[in-house]
Short mmCIF file of C-alpha atoms in Angstrom, two decimals:
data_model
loop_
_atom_site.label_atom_id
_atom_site.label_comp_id
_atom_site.label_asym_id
_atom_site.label_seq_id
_atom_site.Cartn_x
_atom_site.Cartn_y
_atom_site.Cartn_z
CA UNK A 16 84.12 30.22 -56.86
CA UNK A 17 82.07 27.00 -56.39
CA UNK A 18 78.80 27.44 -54.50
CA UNK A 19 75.70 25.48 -53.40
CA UNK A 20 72.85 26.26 -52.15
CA UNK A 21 70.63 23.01 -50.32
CA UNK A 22 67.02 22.89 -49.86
CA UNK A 23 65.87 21.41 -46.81
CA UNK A 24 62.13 21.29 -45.26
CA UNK A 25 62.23 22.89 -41.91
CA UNK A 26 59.11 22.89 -40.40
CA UNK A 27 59.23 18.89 -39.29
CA UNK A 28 57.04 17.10 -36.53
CA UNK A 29 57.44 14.18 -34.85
CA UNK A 30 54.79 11.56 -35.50
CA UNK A 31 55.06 8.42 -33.22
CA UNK A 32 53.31 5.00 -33.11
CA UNK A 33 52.54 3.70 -29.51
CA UNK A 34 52.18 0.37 -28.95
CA UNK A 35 50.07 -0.98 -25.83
CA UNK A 36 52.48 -0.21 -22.74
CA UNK A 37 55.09 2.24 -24.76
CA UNK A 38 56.11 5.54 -23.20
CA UNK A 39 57.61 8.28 -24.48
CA UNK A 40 58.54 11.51 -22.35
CA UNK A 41 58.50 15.05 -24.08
CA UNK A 42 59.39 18.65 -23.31
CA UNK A 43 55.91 20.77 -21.98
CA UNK A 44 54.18 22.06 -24.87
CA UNK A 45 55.68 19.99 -27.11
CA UNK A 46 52.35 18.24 -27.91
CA UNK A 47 50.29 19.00 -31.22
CA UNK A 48 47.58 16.00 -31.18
CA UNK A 49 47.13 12.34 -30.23
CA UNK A 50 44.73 9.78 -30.99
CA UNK A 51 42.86 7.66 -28.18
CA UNK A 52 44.51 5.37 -25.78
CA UNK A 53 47.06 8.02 -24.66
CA UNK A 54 47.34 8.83 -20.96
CA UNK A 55 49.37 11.98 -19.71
CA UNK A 56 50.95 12.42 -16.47
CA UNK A 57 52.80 15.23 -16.13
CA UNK A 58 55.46 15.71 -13.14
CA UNK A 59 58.68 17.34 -12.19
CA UNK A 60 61.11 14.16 -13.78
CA UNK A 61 63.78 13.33 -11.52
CA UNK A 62 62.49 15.38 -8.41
CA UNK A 63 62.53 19.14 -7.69
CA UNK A 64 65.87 20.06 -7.93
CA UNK A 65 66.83 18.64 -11.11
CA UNK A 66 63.50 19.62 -12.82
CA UNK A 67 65.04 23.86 -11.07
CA UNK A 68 67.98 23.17 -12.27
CA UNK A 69 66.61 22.22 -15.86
CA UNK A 70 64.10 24.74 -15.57
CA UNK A 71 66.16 28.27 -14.01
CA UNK A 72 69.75 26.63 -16.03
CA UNK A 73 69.03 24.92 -18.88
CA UNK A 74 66.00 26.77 -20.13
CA UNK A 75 63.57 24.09 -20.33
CA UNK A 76 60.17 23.30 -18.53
CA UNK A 77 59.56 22.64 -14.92
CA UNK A 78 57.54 19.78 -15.98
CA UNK A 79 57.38 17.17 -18.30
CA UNK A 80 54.88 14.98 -19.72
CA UNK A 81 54.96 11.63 -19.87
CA UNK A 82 52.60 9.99 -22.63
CA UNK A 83 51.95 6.08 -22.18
CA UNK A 84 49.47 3.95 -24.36
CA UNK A 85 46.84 1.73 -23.37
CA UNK A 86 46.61 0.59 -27.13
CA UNK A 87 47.95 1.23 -30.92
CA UNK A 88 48.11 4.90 -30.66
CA UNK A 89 49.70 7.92 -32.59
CA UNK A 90 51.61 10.67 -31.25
CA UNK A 91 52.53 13.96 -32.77
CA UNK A 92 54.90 16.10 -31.22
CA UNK A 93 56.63 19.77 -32.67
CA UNK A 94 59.22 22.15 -31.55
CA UNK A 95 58.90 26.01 -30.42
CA UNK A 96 60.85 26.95 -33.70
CA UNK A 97 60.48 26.27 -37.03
CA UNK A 98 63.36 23.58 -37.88
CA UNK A 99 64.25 20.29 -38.15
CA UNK A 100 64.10 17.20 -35.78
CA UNK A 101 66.84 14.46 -35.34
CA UNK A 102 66.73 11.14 -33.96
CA UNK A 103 69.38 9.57 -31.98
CA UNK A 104 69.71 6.32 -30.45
CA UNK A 105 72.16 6.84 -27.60
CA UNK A 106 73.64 3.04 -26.54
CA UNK A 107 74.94 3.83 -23.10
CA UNK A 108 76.11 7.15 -23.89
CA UNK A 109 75.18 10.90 -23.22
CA UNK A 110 74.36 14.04 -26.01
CA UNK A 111 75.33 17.74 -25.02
CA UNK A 112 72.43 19.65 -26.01
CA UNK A 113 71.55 23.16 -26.22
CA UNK A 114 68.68 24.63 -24.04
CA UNK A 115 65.75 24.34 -25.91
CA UNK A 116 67.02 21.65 -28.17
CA UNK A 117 65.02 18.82 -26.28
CA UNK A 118 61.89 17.77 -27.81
CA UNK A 119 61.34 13.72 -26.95
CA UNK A 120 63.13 10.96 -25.29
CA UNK A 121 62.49 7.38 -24.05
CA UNK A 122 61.49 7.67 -20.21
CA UNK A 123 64.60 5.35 -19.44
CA UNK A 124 66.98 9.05 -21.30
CA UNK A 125 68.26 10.92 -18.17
CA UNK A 126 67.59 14.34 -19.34
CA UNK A 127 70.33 16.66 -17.09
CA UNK A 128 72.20 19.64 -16.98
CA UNK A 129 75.44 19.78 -16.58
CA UNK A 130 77.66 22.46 -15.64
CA UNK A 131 80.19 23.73 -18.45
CA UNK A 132 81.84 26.26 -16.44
CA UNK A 133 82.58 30.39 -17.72
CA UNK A 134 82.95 29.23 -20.98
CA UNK A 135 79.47 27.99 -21.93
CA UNK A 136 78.56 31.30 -20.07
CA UNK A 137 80.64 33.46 -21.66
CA UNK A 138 79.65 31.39 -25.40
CA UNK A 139 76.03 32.91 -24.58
CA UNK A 140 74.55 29.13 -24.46
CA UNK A 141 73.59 29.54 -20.88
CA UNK A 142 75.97 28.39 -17.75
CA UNK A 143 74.70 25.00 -18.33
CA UNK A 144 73.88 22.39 -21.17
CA UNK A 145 71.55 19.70 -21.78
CA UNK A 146 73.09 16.19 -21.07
CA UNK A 147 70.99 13.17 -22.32
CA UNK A 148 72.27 10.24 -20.45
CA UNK A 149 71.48 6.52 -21.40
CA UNK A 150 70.04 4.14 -23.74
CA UNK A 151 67.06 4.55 -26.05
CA UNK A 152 65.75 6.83 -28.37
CA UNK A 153 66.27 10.72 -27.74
CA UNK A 154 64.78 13.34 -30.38
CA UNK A 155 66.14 17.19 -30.76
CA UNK A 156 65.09 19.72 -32.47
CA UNK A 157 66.88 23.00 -34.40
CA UNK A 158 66.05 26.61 -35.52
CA UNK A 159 66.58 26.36 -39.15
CA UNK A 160 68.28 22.90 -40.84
CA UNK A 161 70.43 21.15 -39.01
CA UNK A 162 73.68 19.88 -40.37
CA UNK A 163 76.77 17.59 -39.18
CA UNK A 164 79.75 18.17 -38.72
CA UNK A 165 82.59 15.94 -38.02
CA UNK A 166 85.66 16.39 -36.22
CA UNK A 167 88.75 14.54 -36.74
CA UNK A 168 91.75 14.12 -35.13
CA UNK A 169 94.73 16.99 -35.29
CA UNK A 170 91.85 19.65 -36.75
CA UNK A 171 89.27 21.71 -35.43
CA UNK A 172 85.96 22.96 -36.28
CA UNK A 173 84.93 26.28 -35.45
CA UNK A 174 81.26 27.06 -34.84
CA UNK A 175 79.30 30.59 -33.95
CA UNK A 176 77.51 29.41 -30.29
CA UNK A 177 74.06 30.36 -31.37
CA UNK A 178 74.83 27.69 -33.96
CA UNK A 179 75.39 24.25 -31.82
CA UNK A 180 72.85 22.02 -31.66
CA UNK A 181 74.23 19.33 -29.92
CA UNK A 182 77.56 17.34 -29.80
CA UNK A 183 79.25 13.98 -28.64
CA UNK A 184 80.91 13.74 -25.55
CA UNK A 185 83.99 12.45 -27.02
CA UNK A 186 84.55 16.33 -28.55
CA UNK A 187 87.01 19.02 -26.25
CA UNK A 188 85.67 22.37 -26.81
CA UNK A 189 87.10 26.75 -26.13
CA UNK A 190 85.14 29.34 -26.29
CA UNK A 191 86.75 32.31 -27.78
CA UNK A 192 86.16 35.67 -29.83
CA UNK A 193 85.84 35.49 -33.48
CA UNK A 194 89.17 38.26 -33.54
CA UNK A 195 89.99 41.44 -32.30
CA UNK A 196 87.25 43.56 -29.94
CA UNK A 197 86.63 45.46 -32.96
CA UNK A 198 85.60 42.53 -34.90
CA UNK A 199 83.87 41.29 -31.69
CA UNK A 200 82.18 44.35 -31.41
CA UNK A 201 81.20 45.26 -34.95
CA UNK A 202 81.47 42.19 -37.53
CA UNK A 203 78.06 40.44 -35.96
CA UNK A 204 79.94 37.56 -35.36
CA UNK A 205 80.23 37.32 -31.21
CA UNK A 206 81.70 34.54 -29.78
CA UNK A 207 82.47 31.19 -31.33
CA UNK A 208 83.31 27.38 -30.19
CA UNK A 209 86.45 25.46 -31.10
CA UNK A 210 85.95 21.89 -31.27
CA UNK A 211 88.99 19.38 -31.16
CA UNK A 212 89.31 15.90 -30.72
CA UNK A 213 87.59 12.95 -32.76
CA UNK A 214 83.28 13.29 -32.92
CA UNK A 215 79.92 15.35 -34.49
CA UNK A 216 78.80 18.65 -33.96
CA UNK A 217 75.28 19.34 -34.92
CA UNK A 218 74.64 22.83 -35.83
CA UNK A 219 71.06 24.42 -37.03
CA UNK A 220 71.52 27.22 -40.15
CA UNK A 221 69.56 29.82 -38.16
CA UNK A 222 69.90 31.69 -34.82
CA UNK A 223 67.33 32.78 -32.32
CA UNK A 224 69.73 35.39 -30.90
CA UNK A 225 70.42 36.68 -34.64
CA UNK A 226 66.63 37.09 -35.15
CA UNK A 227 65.71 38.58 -31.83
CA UNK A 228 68.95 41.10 -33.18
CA UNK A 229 67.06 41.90 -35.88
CA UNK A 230 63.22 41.86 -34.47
CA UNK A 231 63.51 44.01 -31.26
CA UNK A 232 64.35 47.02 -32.69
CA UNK A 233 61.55 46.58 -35.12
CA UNK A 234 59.07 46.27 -32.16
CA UNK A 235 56.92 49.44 -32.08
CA UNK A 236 57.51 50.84 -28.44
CA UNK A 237 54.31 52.14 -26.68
CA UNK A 238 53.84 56.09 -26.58
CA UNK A 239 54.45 57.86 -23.97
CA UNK A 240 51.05 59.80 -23.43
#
């Protein structure tokens, strides 16, 4: 048995350099600091349905801020979760996202959900996923590492949902169980995706839904007095 065990940093932040007139539009909260010559409007982007939609669906903010510079300015930006961040330059082309993936985009991004139907439901990643629509550059983040994966054509990847990241358009993807109901039930494992087709998959090496598994019952629960 061959093994290997990588060593990645996962605790990243986004530092960007503004130039006079730049914009950049980022996920509420996402902020950590800024230097002068930053201005901050923060709206519902692309009106009030959308930003529900986004909001209820895709399980990020109502509102999103938009940060524009009035000179040579510094921006530093950081997910909810420990983790990487990954840039992508999207050339007239859109990104599948998980909720809460989203961190930063050019204003000119369309940041959408779109709806996947029972089986992103059913694959626990929400009825809905991310879509990032356009050109410029788009930045998302991950729980853990992220890796890529790439699918060719005639084989499939397989992938445990509270694993994706993100993933090209160009991918066809089933959720099913990971066997039996007994191993559905009992191995840990839930539901996974089956990718097919010719693209990436982006996948982080931790899951929120495994470690809120393993936290809640550690919570102490109040007495009853």
């Amino acid at each position: 048995m061959e093994y290997e065990i990588p060593h990645k940093p996962s605790y990243a932040q986004l530092n960007l350099s503004l130039e006079p007139g730049e914009s950049v539009r980022a996920e509420g909260g996402a902020m950590v600091s800024h230097t002068a010559g930053i201005d901050i409007e923060t709206k519902a982007e692309g009106g009030l349905l959308k930003s529900l939609s986004r909001s209820v669906l895709g399980g990020e903010s109502f509102f999103m801020n938009t940060f524009t510079a009035s000179q040579d300015s510094t921006l530093r930006l950081a997910p909810a979760l420990p983790g990487d961040i990954q840039h992508h330059e999207l050339d007239d082309e859109t990104l599948f996202v998980q909720s809460t993936s989203f961190v930063a985009s050019d204003p000119a991004i369309d940041v959408d959900t779109e709806f996947g139907g029972g089986k992103t439901f059913f694959g626990g990643e929400g009825l809905f996923l991310l879509t990032l629509s356009g050109t410029g550059p788009a930045f998302i983040s991950s729980y853990g590492a992220i890796d890529e994966l790439t699918v060719e054509p005639g084989d499939a990847v397989v992938v445990d949902t509270g694993h994706i990241v993100a993933f090209e358009e160009s991918l066809d993807f089933d959720v099913r169980k990971v066997g039996g109901l007994k191993s559905t039930l009992f191995s840990g494992e839930g539901l996974v995706c089956e990718f097919r087709g010719e693209g990436t998959v982006w996948t982080q090496t931790r899951s929120p839904d495994a470690f809120l598994s393993w936290l809640i019952p550690k919570l102490p629960t109040p007495s009853s007095s």
